[in-house]
PDB file of N, CA and C in Angstrom:
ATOM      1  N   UNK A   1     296.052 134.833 148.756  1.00 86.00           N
ATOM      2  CA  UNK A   1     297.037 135.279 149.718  1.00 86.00           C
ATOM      3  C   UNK A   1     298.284 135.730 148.971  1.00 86.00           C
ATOM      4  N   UNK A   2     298.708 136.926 149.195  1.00 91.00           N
ATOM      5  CA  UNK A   2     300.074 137.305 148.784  1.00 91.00           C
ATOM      6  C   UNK A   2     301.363 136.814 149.267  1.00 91.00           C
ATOM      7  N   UNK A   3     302.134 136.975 149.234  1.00 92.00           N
ATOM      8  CA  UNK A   3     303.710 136.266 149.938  1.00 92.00           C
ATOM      9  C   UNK A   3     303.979 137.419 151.012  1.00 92.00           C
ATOM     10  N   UNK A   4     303.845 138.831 151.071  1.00 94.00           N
ATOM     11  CA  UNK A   4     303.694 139.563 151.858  1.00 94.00           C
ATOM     12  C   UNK A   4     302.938 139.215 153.078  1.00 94.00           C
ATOM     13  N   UNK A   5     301.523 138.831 153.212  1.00 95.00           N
ATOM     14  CA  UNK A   5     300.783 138.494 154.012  1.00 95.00           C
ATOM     15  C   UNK A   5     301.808 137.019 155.100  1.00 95.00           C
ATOM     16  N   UNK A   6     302.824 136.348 154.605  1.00 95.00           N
ATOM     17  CA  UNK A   6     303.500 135.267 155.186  1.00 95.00           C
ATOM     18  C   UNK A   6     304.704 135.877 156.380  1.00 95.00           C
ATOM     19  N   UNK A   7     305.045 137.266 156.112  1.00 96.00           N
ATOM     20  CA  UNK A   7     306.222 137.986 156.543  1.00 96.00           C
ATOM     21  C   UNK A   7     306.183 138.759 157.823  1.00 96.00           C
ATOM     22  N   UNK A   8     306.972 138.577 158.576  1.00 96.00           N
ATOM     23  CA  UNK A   8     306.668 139.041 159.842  1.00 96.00           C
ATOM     24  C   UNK A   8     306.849 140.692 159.905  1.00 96.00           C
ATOM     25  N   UNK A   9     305.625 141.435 160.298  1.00 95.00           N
ATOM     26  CA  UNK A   9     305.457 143.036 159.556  1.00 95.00           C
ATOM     27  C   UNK A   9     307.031 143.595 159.945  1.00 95.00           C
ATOM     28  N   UNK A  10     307.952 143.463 160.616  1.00 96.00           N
ATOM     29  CA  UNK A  10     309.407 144.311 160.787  1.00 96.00           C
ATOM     30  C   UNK A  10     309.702 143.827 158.732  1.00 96.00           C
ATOM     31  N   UNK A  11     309.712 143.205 158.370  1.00 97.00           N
ATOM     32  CA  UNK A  11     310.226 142.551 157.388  1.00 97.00           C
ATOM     33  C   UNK A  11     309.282 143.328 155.902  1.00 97.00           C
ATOM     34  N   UNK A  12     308.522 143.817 156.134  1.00 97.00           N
ATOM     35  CA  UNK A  12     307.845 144.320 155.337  1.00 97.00           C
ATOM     36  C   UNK A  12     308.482 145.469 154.402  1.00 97.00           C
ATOM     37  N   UNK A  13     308.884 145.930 155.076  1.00 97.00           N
ATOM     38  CA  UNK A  13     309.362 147.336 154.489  1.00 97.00           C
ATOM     39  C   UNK A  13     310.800 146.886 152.959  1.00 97.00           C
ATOM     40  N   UNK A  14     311.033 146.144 153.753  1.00 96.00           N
ATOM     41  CA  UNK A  14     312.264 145.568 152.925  1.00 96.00           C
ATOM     42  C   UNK A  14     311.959 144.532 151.658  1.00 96.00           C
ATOM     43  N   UNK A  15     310.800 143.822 152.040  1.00 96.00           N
ATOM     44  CA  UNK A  15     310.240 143.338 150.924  1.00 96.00           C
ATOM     45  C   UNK A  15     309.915 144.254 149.792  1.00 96.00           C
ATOM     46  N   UNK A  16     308.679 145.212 150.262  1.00 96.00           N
ATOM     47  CA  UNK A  16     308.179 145.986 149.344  1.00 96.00           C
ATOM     48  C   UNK A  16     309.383 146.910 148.535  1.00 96.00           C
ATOM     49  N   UNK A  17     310.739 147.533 149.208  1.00 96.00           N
ATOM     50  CA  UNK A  17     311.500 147.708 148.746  1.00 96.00           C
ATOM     51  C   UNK A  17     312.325 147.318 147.724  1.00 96.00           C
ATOM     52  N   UNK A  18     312.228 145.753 147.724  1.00 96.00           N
ATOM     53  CA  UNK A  18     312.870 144.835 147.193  1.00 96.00           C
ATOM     54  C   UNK A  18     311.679 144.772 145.984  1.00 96.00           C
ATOM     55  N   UNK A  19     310.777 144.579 146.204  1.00 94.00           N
ATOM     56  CA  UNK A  19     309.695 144.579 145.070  1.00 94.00           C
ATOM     57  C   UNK A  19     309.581 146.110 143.908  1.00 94.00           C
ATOM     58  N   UNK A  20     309.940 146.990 144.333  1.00 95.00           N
ATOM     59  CA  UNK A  20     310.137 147.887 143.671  1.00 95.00           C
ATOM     60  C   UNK A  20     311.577 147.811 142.647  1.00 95.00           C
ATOM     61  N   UNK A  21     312.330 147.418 143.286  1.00 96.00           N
ATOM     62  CA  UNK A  21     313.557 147.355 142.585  1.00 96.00           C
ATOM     63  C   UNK A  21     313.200 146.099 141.475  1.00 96.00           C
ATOM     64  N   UNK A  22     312.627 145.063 141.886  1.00 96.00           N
ATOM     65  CA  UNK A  22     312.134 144.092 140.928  1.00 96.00           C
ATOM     66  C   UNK A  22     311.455 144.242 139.511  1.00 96.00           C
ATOM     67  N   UNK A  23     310.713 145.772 139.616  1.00 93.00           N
ATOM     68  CA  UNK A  23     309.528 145.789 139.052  1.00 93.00           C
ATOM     69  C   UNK A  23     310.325 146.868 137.586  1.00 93.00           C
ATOM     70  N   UNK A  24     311.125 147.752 137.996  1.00 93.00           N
ATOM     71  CA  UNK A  24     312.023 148.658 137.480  1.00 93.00           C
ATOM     72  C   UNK A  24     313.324 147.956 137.310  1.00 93.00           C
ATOM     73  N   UNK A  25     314.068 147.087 137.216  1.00 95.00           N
ATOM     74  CA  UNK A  25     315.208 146.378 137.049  1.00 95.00           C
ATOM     75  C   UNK A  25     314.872 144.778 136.192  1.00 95.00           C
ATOM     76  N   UNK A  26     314.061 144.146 136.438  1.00 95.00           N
ATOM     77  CA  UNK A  26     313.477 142.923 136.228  1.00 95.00           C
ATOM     78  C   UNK A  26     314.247 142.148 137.131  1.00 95.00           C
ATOM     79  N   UNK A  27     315.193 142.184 138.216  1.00 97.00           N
ATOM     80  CA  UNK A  27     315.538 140.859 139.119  1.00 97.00           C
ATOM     81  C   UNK A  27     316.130 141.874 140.071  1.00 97.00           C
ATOM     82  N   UNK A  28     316.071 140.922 141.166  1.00 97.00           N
ATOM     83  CA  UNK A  28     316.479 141.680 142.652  1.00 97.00           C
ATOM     84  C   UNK A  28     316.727 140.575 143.252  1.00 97.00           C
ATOM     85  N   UNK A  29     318.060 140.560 143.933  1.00 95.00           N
ATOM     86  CA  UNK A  29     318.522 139.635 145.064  1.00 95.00           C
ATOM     87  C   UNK A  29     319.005 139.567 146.256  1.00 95.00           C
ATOM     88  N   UNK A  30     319.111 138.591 146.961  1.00 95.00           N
ATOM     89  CA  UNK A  30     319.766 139.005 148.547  1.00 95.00           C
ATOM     90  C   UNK A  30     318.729 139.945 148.911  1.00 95.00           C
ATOM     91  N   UNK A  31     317.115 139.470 149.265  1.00 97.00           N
ATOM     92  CA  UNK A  31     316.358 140.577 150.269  1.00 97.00           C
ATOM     93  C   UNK A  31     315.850 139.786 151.170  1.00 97.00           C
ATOM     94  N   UNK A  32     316.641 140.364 152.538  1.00 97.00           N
ATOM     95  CA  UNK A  32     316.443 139.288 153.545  1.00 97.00           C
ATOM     96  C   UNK A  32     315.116 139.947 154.276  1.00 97.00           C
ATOM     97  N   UNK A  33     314.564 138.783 155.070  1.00 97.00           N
ATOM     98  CA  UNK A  33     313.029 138.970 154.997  1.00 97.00           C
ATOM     99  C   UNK A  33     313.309 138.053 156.491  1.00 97.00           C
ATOM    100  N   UNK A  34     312.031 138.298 157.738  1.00 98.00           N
ATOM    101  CA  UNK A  34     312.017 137.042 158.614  1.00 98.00           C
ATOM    102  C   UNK A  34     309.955 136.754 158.179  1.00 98.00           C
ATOM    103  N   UNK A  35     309.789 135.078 157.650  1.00 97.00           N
ATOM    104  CA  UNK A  35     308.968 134.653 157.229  1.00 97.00           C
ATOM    105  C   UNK A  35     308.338 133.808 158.517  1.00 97.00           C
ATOM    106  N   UNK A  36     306.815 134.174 158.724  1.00 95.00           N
ATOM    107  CA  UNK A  36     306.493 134.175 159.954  1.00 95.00           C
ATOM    108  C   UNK A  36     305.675 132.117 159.974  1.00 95.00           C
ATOM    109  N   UNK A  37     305.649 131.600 160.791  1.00 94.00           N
ATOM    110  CA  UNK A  37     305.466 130.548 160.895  1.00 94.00           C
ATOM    111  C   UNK A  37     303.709 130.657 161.783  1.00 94.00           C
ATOM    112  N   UNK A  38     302.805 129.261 161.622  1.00 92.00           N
ATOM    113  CA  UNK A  38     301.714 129.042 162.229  1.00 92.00           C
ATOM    114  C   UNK A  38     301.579 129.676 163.641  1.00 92.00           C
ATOM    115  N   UNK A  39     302.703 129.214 164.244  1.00 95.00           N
ATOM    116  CA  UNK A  39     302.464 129.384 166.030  1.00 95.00           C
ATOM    117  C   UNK A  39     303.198 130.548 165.737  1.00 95.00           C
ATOM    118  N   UNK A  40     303.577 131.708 164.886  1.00 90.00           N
ATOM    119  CA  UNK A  40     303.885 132.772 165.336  1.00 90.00           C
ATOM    120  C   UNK A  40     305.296 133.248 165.819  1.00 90.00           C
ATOM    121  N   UNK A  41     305.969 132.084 165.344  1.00 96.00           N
ATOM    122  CA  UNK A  41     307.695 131.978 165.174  1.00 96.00           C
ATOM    123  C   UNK A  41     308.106 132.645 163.945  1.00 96.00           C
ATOM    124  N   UNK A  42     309.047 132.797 164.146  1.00 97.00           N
ATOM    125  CA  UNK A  42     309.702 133.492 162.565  1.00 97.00           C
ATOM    126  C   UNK A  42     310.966 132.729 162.379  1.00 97.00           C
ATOM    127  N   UNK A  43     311.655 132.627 160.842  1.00 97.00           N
ATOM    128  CA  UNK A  43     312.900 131.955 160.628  1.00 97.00           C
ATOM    129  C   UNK A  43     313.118 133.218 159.406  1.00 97.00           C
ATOM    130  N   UNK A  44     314.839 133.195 159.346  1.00 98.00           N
ATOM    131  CA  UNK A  44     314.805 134.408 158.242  1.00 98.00           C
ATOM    132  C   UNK A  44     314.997 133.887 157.083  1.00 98.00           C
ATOM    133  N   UNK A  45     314.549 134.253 156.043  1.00 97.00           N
ATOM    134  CA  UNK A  45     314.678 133.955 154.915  1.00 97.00           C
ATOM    135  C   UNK A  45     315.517 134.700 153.923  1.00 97.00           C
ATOM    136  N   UNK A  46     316.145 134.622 152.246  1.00 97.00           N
ATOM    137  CA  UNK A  46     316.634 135.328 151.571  1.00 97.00           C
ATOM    138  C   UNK A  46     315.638 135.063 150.434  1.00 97.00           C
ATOM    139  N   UNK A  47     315.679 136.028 149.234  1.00 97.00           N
ATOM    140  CA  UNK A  47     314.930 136.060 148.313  1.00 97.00           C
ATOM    141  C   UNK A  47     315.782 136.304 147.284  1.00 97.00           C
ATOM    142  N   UNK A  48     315.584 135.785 146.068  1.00 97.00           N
ATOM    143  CA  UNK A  48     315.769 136.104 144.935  1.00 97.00           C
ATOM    144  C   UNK A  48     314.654 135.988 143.696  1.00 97.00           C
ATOM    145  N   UNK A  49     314.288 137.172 143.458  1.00 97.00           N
ATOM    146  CA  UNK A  49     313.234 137.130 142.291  1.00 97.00           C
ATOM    147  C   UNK A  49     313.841 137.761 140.861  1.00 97.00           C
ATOM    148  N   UNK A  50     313.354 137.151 139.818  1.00 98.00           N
ATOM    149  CA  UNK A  50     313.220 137.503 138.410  1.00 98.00           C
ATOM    150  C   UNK A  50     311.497 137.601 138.103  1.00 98.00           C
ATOM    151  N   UNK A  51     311.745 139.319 137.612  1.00 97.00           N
ATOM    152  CA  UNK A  51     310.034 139.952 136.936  1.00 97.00           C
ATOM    153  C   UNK A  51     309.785 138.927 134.988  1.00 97.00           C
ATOM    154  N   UNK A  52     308.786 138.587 135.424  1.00 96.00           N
ATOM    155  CA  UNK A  52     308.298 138.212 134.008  1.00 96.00           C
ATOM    156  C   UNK A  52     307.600 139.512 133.233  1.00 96.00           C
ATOM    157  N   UNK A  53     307.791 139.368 132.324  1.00 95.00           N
ATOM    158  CA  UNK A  53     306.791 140.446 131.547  1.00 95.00           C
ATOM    159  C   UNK A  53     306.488 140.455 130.026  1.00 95.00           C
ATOM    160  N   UNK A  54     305.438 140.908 129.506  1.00 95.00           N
ATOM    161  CA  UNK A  54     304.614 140.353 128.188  1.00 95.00           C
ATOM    162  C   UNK A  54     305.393 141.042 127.203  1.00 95.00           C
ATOM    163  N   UNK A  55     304.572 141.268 126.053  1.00 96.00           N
ATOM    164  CA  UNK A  55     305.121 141.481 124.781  1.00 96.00           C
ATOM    165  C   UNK A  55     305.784 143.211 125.017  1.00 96.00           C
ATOM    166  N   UNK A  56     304.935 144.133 125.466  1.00 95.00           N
ATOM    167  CA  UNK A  56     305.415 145.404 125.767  1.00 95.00           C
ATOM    168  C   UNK A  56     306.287 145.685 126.664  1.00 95.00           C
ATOM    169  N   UNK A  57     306.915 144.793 127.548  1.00 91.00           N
ATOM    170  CA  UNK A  57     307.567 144.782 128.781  1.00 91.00           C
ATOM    171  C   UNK A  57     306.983 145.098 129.851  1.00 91.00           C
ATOM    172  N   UNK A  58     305.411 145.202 130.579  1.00 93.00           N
ATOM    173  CA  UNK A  58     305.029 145.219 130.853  1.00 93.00           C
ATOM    174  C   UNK A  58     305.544 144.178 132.531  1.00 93.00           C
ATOM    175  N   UNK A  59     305.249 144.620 133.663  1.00 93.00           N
ATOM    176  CA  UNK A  59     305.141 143.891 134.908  1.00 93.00           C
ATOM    177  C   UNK A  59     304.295 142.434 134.887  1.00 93.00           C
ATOM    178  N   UNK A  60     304.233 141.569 134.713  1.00 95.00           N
ATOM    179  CA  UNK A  60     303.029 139.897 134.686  1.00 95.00           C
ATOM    180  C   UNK A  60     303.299 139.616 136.150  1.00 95.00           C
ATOM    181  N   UNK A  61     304.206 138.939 136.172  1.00 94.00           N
ATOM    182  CA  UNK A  61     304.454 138.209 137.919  1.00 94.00           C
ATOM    183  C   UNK A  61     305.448 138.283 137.862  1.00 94.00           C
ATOM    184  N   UNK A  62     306.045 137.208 139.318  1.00 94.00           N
ATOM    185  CA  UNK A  62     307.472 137.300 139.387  1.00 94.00           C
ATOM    186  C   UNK A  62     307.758 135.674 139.815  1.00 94.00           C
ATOM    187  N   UNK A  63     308.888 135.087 139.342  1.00 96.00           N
ATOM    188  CA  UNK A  63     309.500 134.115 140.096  1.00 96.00           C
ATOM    189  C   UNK A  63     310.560 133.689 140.836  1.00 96.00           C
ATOM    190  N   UNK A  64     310.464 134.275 142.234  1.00 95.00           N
ATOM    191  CA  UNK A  64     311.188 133.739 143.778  1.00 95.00           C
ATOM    192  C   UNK A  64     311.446 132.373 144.064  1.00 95.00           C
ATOM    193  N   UNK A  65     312.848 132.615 144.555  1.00 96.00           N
ATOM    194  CA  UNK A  65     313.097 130.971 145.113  1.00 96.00           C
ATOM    195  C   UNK A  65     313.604 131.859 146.546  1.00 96.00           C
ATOM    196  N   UNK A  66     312.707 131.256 147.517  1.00 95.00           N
ATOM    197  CA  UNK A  66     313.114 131.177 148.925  1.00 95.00           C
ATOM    198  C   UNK A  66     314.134 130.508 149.919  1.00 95.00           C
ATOM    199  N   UNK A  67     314.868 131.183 150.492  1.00 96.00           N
ATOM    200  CA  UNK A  67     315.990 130.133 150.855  1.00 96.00           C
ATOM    201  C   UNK A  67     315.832 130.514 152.246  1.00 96.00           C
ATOM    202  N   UNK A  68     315.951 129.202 152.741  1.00 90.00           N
ATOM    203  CA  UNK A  68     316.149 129.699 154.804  1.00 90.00           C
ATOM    204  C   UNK A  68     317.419 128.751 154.926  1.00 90.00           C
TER     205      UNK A  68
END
């Protein structure tokens, strides 16, 4: 499962946005997101990610801390 797949689809666009800037910058912050719950509730969330990347600088993953 991706972290995308958790996000309520209005919220999408802004993620993936935010993921682009991540990927070309190595960190992106303040991307507010509403993160969708079991029964189909949403609460909004903020994001802050830093891109990891290998010996060439290459994209690996990323590490987000979620804040509601």
């Amino acid at each position: 499962m991706r972290f995308a797949d958790l996000l309520a689809p209005a919220s999408l666009p802004a993620y993936f946005k935010g993921f682009a800037v991540l990927r070309k910058a190595g960190t992106v912050g303040d991307v507010e997101v509403d993160v969708a719950r079991k029964d189909g509730t949403t609460f909004p969330a903020l994001l802050q990610s830093v891109a990891r990347v290998d010996d060439r600088g290459r994209f690996v993953e990323s590490r987000t801390t979620v804040y509601d």
